[in-house]
Short mmCIF file of C-alpha atoms in Angstrom, two decimals:
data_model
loop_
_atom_site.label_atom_id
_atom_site.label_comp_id
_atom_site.label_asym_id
_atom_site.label_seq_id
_atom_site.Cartn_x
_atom_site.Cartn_y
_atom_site.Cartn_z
CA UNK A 523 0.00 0.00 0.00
CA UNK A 524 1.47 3.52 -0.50
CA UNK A 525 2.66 5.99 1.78
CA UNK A 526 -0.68 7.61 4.21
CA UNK A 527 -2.86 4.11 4.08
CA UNK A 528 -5.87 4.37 2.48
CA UNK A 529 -6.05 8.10 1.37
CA UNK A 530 -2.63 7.87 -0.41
CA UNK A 531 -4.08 4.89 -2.60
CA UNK A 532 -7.26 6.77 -3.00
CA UNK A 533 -5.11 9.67 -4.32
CA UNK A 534 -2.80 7.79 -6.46
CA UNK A 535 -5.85 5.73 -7.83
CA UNK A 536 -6.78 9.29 -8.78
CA UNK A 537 -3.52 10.26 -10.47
CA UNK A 538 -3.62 7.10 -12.69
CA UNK A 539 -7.03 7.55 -13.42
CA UNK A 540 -6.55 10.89 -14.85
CA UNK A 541 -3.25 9.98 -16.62
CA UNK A 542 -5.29 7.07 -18.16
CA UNK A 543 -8.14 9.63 -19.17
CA UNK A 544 -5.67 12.24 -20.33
CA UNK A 545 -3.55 9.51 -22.68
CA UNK A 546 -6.58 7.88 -23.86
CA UNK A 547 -8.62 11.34 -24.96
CA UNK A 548 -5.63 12.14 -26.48
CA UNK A 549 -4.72 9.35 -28.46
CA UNK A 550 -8.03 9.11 -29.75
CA UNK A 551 -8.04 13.19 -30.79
CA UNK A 552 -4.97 12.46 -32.81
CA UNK A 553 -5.83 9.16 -34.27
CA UNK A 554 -8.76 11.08 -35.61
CA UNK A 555 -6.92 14.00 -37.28
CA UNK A 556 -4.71 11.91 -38.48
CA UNK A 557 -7.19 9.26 -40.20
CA UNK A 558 -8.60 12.31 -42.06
CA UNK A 559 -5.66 14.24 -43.56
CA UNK A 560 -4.87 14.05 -47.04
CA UNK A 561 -1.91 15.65 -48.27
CA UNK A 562 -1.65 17.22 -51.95
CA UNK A 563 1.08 18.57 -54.40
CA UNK A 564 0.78 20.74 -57.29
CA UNK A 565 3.32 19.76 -60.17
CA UNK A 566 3.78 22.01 -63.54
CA UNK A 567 5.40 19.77 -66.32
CA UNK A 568 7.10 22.90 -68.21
CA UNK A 569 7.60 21.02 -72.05
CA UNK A 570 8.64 21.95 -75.44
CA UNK A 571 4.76 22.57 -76.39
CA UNK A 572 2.70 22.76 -73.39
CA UNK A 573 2.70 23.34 -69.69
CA UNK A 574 0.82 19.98 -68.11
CA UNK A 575 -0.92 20.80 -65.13
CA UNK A 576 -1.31 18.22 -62.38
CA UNK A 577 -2.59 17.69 -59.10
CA UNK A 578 -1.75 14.44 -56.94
CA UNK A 579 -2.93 13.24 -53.32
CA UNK A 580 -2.04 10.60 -50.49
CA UNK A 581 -3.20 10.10 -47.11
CA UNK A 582 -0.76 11.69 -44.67
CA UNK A 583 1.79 9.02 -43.68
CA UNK A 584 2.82 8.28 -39.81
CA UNK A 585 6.62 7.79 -40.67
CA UNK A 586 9.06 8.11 -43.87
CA UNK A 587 8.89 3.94 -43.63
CA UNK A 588 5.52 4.24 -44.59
CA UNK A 589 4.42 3.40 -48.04
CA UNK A 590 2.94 5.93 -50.63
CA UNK A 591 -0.70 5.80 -51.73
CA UNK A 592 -0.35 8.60 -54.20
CA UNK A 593 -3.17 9.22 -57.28
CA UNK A 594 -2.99 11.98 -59.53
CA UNK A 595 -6.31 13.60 -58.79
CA UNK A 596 -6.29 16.09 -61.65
CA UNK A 597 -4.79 16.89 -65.62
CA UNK A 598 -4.82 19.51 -67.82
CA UNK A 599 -2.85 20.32 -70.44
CA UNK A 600 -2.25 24.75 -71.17
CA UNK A 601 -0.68 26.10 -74.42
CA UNK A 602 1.35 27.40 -74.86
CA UNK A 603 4.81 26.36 -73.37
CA UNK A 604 7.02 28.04 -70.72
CA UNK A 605 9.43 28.86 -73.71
CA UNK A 606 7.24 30.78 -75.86
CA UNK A 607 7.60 33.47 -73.72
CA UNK A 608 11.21 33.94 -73.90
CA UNK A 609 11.14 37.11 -76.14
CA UNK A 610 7.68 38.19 -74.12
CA UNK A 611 8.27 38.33 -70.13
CA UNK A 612 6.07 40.58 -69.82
CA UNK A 613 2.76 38.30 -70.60
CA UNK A 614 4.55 35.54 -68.35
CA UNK A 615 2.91 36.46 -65.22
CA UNK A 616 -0.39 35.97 -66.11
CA UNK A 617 -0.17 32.91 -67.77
CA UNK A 618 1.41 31.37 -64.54
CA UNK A 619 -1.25 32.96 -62.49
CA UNK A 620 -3.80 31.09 -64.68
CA UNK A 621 -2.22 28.25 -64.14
CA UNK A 622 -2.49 28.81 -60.08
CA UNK A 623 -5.72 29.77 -60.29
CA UNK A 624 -6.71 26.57 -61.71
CA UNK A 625 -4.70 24.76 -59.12
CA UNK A 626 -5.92 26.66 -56.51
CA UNK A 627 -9.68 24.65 -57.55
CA UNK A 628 -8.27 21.68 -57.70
CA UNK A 629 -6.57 21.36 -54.04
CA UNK A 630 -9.27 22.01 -50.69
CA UNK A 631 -8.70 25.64 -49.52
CA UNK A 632 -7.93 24.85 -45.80
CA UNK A 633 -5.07 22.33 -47.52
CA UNK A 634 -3.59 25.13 -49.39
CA UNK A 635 -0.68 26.15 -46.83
CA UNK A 636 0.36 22.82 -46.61
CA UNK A 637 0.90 21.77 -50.20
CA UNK A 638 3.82 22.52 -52.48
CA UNK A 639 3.40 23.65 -56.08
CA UNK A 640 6.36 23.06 -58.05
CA UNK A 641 7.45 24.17 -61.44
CA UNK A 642 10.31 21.51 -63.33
CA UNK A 643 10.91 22.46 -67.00
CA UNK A 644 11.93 19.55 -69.11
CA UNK A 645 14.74 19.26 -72.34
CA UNK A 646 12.81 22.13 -74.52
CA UNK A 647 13.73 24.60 -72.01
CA UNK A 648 17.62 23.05 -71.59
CA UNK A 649 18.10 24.25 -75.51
CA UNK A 650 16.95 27.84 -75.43
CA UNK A 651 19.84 30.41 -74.75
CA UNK A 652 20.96 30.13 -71.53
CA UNK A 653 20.53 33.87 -70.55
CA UNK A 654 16.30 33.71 -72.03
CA UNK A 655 15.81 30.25 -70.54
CA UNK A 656 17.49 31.97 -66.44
CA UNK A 657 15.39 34.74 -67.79
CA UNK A 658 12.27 32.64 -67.77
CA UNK A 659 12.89 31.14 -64.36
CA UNK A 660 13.18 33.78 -62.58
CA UNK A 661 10.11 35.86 -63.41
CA UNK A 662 8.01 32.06 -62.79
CA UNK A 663 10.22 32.18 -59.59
CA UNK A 664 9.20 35.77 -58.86
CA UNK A 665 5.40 35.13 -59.36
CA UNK A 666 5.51 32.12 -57.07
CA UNK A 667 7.71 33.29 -54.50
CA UNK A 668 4.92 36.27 -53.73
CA UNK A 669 2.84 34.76 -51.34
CA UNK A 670 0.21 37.35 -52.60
CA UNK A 671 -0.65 35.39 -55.59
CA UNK A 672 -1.16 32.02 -53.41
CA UNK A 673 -0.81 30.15 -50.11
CA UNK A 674 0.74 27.23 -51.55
CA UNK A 675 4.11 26.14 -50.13
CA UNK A 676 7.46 27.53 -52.15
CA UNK A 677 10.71 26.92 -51.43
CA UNK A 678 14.24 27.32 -54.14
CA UNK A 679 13.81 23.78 -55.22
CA UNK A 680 10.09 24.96 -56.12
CA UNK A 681 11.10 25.88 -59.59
CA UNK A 682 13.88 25.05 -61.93
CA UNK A 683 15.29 22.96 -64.79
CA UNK A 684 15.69 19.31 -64.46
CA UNK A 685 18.94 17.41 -65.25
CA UNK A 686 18.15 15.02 -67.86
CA UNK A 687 19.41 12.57 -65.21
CA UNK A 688 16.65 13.88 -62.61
CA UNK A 689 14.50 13.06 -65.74
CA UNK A 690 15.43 9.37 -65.90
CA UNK A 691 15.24 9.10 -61.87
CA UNK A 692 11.49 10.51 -61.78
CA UNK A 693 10.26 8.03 -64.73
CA UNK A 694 12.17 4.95 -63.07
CA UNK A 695 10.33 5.59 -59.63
CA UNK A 696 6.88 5.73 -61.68
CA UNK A 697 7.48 2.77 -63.44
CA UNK A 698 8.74 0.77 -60.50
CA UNK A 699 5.79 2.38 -58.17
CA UNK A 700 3.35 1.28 -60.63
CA UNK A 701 4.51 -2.26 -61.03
CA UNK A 702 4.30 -2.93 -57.60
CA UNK A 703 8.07 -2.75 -56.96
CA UNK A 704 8.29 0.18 -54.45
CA UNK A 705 5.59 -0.75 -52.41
CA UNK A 706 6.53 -4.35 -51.63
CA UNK A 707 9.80 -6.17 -50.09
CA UNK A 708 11.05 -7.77 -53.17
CA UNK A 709 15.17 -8.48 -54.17
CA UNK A 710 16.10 -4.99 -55.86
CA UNK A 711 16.78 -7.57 -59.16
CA UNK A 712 13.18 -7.50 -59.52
CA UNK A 713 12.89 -3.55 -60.46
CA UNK A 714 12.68 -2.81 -63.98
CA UNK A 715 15.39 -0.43 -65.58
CA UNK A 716 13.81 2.63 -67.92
CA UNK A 717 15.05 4.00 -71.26
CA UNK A 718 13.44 6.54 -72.22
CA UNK A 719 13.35 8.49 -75.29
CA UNK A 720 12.40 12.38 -75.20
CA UNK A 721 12.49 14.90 -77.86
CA UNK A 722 15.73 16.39 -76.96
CA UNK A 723 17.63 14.12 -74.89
CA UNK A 724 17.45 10.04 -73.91
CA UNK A 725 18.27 8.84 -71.05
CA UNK A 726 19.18 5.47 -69.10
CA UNK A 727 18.20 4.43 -65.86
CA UNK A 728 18.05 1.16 -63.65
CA UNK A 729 19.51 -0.19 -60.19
CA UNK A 730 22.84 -1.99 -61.04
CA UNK A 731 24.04 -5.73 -59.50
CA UNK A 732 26.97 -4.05 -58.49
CA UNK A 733 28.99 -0.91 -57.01
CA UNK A 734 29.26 2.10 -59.12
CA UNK A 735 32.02 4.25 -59.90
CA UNK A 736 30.11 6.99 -61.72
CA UNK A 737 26.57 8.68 -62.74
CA UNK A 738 25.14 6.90 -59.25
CA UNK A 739 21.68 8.73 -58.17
CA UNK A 740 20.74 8.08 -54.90
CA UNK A 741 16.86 7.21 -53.68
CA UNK A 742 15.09 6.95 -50.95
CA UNK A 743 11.43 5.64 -50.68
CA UNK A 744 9.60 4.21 -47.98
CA UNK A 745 12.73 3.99 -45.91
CA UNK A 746 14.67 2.12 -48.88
CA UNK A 747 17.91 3.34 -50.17
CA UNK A 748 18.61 2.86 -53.79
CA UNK A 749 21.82 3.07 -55.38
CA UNK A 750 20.69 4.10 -58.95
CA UNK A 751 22.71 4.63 -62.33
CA UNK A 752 21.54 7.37 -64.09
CA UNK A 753 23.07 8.94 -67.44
CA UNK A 754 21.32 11.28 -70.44
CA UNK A 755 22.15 12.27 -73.96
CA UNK A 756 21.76 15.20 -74.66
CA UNK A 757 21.08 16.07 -78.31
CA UNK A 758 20.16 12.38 -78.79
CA UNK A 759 16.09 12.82 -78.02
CA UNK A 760 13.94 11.84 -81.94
CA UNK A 761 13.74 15.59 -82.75
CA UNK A 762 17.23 16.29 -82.81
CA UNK A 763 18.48 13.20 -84.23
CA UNK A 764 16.56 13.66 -87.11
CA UNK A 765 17.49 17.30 -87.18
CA UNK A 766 21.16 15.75 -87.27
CA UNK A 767 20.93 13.29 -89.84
CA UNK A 768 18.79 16.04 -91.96
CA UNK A 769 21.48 18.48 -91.76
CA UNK A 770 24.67 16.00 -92.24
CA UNK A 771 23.31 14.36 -95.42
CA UNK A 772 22.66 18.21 -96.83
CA UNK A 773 26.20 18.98 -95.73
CA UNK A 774 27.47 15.96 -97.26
CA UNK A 775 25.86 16.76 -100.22
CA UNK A 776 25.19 20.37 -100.82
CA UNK A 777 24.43 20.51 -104.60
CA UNK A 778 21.88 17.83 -104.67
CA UNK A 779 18.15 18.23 -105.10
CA UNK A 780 17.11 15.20 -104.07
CA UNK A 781 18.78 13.05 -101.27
CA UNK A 782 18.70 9.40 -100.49
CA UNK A 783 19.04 8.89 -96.63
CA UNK A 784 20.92 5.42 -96.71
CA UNK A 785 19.98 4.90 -93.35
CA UNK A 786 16.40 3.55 -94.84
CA UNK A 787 18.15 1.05 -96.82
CA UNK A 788 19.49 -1.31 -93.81
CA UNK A 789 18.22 -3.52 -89.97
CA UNK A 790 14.56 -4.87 -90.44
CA UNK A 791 12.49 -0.68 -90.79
CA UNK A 792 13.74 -1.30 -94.85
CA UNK A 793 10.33 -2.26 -95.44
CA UNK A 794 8.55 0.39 -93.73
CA UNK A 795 10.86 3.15 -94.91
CA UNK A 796 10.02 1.88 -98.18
CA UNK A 797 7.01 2.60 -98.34
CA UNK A 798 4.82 5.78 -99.44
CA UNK A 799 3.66 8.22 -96.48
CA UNK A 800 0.30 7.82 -97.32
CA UNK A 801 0.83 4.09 -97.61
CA UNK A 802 2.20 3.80 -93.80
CA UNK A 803 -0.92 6.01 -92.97
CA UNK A 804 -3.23 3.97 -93.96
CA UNK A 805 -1.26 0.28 -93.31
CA UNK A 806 0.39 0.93 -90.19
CA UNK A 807 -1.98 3.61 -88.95
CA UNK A 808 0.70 6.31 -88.29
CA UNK A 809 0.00 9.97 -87.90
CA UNK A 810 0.96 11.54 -91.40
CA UNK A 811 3.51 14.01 -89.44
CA UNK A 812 5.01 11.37 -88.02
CA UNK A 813 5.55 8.85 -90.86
CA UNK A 814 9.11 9.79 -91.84
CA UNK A 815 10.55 10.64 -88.19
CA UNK A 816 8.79 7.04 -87.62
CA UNK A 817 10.69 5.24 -90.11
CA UNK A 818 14.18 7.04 -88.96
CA UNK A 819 13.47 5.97 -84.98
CA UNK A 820 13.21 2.26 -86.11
CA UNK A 821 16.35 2.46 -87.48
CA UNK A 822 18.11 4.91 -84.74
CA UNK A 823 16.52 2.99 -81.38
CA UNK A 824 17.75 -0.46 -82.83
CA UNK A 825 21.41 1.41 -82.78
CA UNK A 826 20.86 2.80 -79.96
CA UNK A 827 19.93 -0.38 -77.98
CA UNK A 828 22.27 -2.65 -79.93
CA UNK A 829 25.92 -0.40 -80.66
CA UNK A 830 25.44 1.69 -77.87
CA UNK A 831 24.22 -0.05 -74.87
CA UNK A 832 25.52 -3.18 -75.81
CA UNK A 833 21.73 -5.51 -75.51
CA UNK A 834 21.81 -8.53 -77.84
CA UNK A 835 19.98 -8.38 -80.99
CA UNK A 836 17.29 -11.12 -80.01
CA UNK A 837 17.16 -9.82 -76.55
CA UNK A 838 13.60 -10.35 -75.24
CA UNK A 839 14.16 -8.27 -72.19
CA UNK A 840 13.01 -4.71 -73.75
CA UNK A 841 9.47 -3.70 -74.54
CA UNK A 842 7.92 -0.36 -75.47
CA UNK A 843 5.34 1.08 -72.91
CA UNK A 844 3.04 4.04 -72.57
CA UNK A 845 1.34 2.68 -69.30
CA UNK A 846 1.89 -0.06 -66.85
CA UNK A 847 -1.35 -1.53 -65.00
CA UNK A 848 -2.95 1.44 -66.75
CA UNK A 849 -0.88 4.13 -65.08
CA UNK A 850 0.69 6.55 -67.35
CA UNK A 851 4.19 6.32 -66.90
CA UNK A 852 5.20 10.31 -66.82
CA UNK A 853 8.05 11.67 -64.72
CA UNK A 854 6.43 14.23 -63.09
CA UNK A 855 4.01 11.19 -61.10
CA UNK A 856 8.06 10.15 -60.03
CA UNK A 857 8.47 13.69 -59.01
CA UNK A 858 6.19 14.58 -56.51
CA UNK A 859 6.91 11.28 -54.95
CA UNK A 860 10.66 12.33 -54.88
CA UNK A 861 10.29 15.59 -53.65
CA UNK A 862 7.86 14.26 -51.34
CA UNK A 863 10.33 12.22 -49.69
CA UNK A 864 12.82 15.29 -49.34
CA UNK A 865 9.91 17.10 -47.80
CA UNK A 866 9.55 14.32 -44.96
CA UNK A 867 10.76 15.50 -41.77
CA UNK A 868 8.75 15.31 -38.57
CA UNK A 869 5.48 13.54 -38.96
CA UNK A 870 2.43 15.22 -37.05
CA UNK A 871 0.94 11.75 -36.65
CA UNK A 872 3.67 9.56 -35.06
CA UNK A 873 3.06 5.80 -34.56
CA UNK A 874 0.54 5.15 -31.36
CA UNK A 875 3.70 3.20 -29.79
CA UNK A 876 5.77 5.56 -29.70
CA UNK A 877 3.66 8.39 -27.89
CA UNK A 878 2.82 5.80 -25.07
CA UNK A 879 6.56 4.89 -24.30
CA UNK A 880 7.23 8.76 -24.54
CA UNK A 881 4.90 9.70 -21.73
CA UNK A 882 4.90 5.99 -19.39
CA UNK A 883 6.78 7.65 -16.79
CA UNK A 884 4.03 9.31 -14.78
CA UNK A 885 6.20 11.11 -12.39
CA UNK A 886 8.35 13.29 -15.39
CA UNK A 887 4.90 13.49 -16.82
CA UNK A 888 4.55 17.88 -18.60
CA UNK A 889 1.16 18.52 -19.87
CA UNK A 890 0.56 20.35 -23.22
CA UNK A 891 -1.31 22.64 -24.12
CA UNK A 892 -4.32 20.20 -25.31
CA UNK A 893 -3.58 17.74 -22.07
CA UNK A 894 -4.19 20.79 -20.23
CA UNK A 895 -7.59 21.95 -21.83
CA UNK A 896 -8.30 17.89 -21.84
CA UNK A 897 -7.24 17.57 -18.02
CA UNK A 898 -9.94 20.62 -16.96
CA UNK A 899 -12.96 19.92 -19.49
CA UNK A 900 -12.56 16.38 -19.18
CA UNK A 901 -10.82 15.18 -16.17
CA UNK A 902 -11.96 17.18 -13.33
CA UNK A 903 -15.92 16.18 -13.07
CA UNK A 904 -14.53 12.25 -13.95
CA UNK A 905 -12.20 12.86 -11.12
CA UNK A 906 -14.93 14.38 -8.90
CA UNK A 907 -17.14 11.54 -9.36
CA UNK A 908 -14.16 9.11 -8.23
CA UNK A 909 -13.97 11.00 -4.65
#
């Protein structure tokens, strides 16, 4: 029995009571909140011919070992690009407010101040002049730094180019989040490795066997580190290659009217590239534009994979893919997850174990500001009853 007999266990009967009251009203509060936040992020995909608006979501996690339940709530795709408005700053501002503005009715208004808007700019904006394209980034910087224009979070990695290697990253963590890899325990041999082909620049990503002594990109997601190899080519996306081959047959032959591109007379395209445009239309159902740009990828990826990465020519490891289980395989999904990630520092809904080993010494016991407003609205008439 405690010290002072019957009233001392009376008393400290009380003390645990209200302790228990206190943790328990508490607990419960928070599980609550928690159970009904929903976090959201704002990305701008800044291309060669459009900005694509989206808008993603996931339920607020209790640790950064937590998976990711993210879904892209929203799309929308404004013309025209970033870049057009390299020679016209002065029309920039309002076309980024627009594209707040549109945000802004996308994402719940009381969830405003706690979700990020970012603006990443992609290869079209890596080839305009370098002093136009800093230009560019800091009047979008300027409107979204002025907290006037929105209550959305901003920080200096808010806006800016991407590396093409940044690039590669984003679209392998979509493609391995969407094929189950991320959000499971499986061998890291099981991830799938991305190539992917832009209009500027290509670039090579996947998680290597072994050590690296170059181009490594760390990740970490859901509390797993990954080691990841990532490299781009600039100047080696479809629009420039073709631009390339264009302009070094007409250099290699500068009086000639007509030009054979010998390219189309080798591999296994031959038979395509033979053909008439309006024939391929029709046959192989290919957009008319894209015909002849069509014909010169079939020959330039089979290089690519073959002379410069070294896969065998009957390799059956490498297929083309828009989507995987449905889910569009865009960086900017990658992205948010990413930056996400970065973001995750103190969690406002930490793991019910943990807050009841923080406060099981009742003696060293401090009450906060809600224990306090709990421990007179709640406690005391309890506590009076137990007298």
């Amino acid at each position: 029995m405690p010290p002072g007999g019957s009233t001392g266990l009376s008393l400290y009967l009380k003390e645990m009571t209200i302790y228990v009251i206190i943790s328990m009203g508490i607990l419960f509060l928070m599980d609550s909140a928690c159970a009904m936040t929903t976090q959201y992020s704002v990305m701008l995909d800044a291309g060669s011919s459009s900005t694509k608006l989206r808008v993603y979501s996931w339920p607020e996690r209790t640790s950064t070992s937590s998976k990711f339940y993210i879904t892209e709530k929203y799309y929308k795709k404004v013309k025209p690009s970033l870049s057009s408005f390299q020679d016209n700053l002065d029309s920039l501002p309002e076309y980024i407010k627009n594209l707040i503005s549109i945000a802004e009715s996308q994402v719940p208004s009381h969830r405003h101040n706690r979700s990020n808007i970012y603006l990443f700019a992609t290869a079209g904006l890596r080839f305009v002049e370098e002093e136009k394209a800093m230009n560019l980034m800091n009047s979008v910087r300027h409107v979204l730094s002025d907290k006037r224009n929105h209550k959305f979070i901003y920080s200096e990695r808010s806006v800016r180019i991407l590396s093409g290697e940044e690039e590669g990253v984003f679209a392998w963590i979509t493609a391995n989040y969407h094929n189950g890899f991320l959000s499971s325990n499986q061998s890291q041999s099981k991830a799938v490795g991305v190539l992917e082909m832009g209009g500027g620049s290509t670039q090579i990503t996947f998680l290597p066997d072994g050590p690296l002594l170059a181009h490594m990109f760390p990740v970490r997601i859901s509390g797993r580190i990954f080691n990841l190899y990532s490299h781009s080519y600039l100047n080696f996306g479809t629009n420039y290659m073709e631009k390339r081959i264009k302009e070094h047959l007409i250099e290699q032959n500068p009086h000639s009217m007509d030009i054979l591109n010998p390219c189309a007379l080798i591999k296994t395209a031959y038979l395509y590239c033979s053909e008439t445009i309006d024939y391929a239309v029709s046959f192989y159902k290919v957009r008319a534009e894209f015909a002849s740009s069509t014909c010169m990828m079939g020959l330039y990826i089979t290089e690519l994979l073959t002379f410069a990465y070294g896969f065998p020519v009957n390799t059956d490891r490498i297929y083309s893919a828009q989507k995987i289980n449905g889910k569009s395989l865009d960086w900017p999904f990658g992205a948010t997850l990413y930056e996400a990630e970065l973001m995750a520092r103190d969690y406002p809904c930490p793991p019910i174990s943990s807050m009841i080993s923080a406060g099981n010494n009742l003696q060293g016991y401090r009450l906060t500001l809600l224990e306090f407003f709990l421990f007179f609205c709640i406690v005391f008439p309890l506590g009076y009853l137990i007298i």
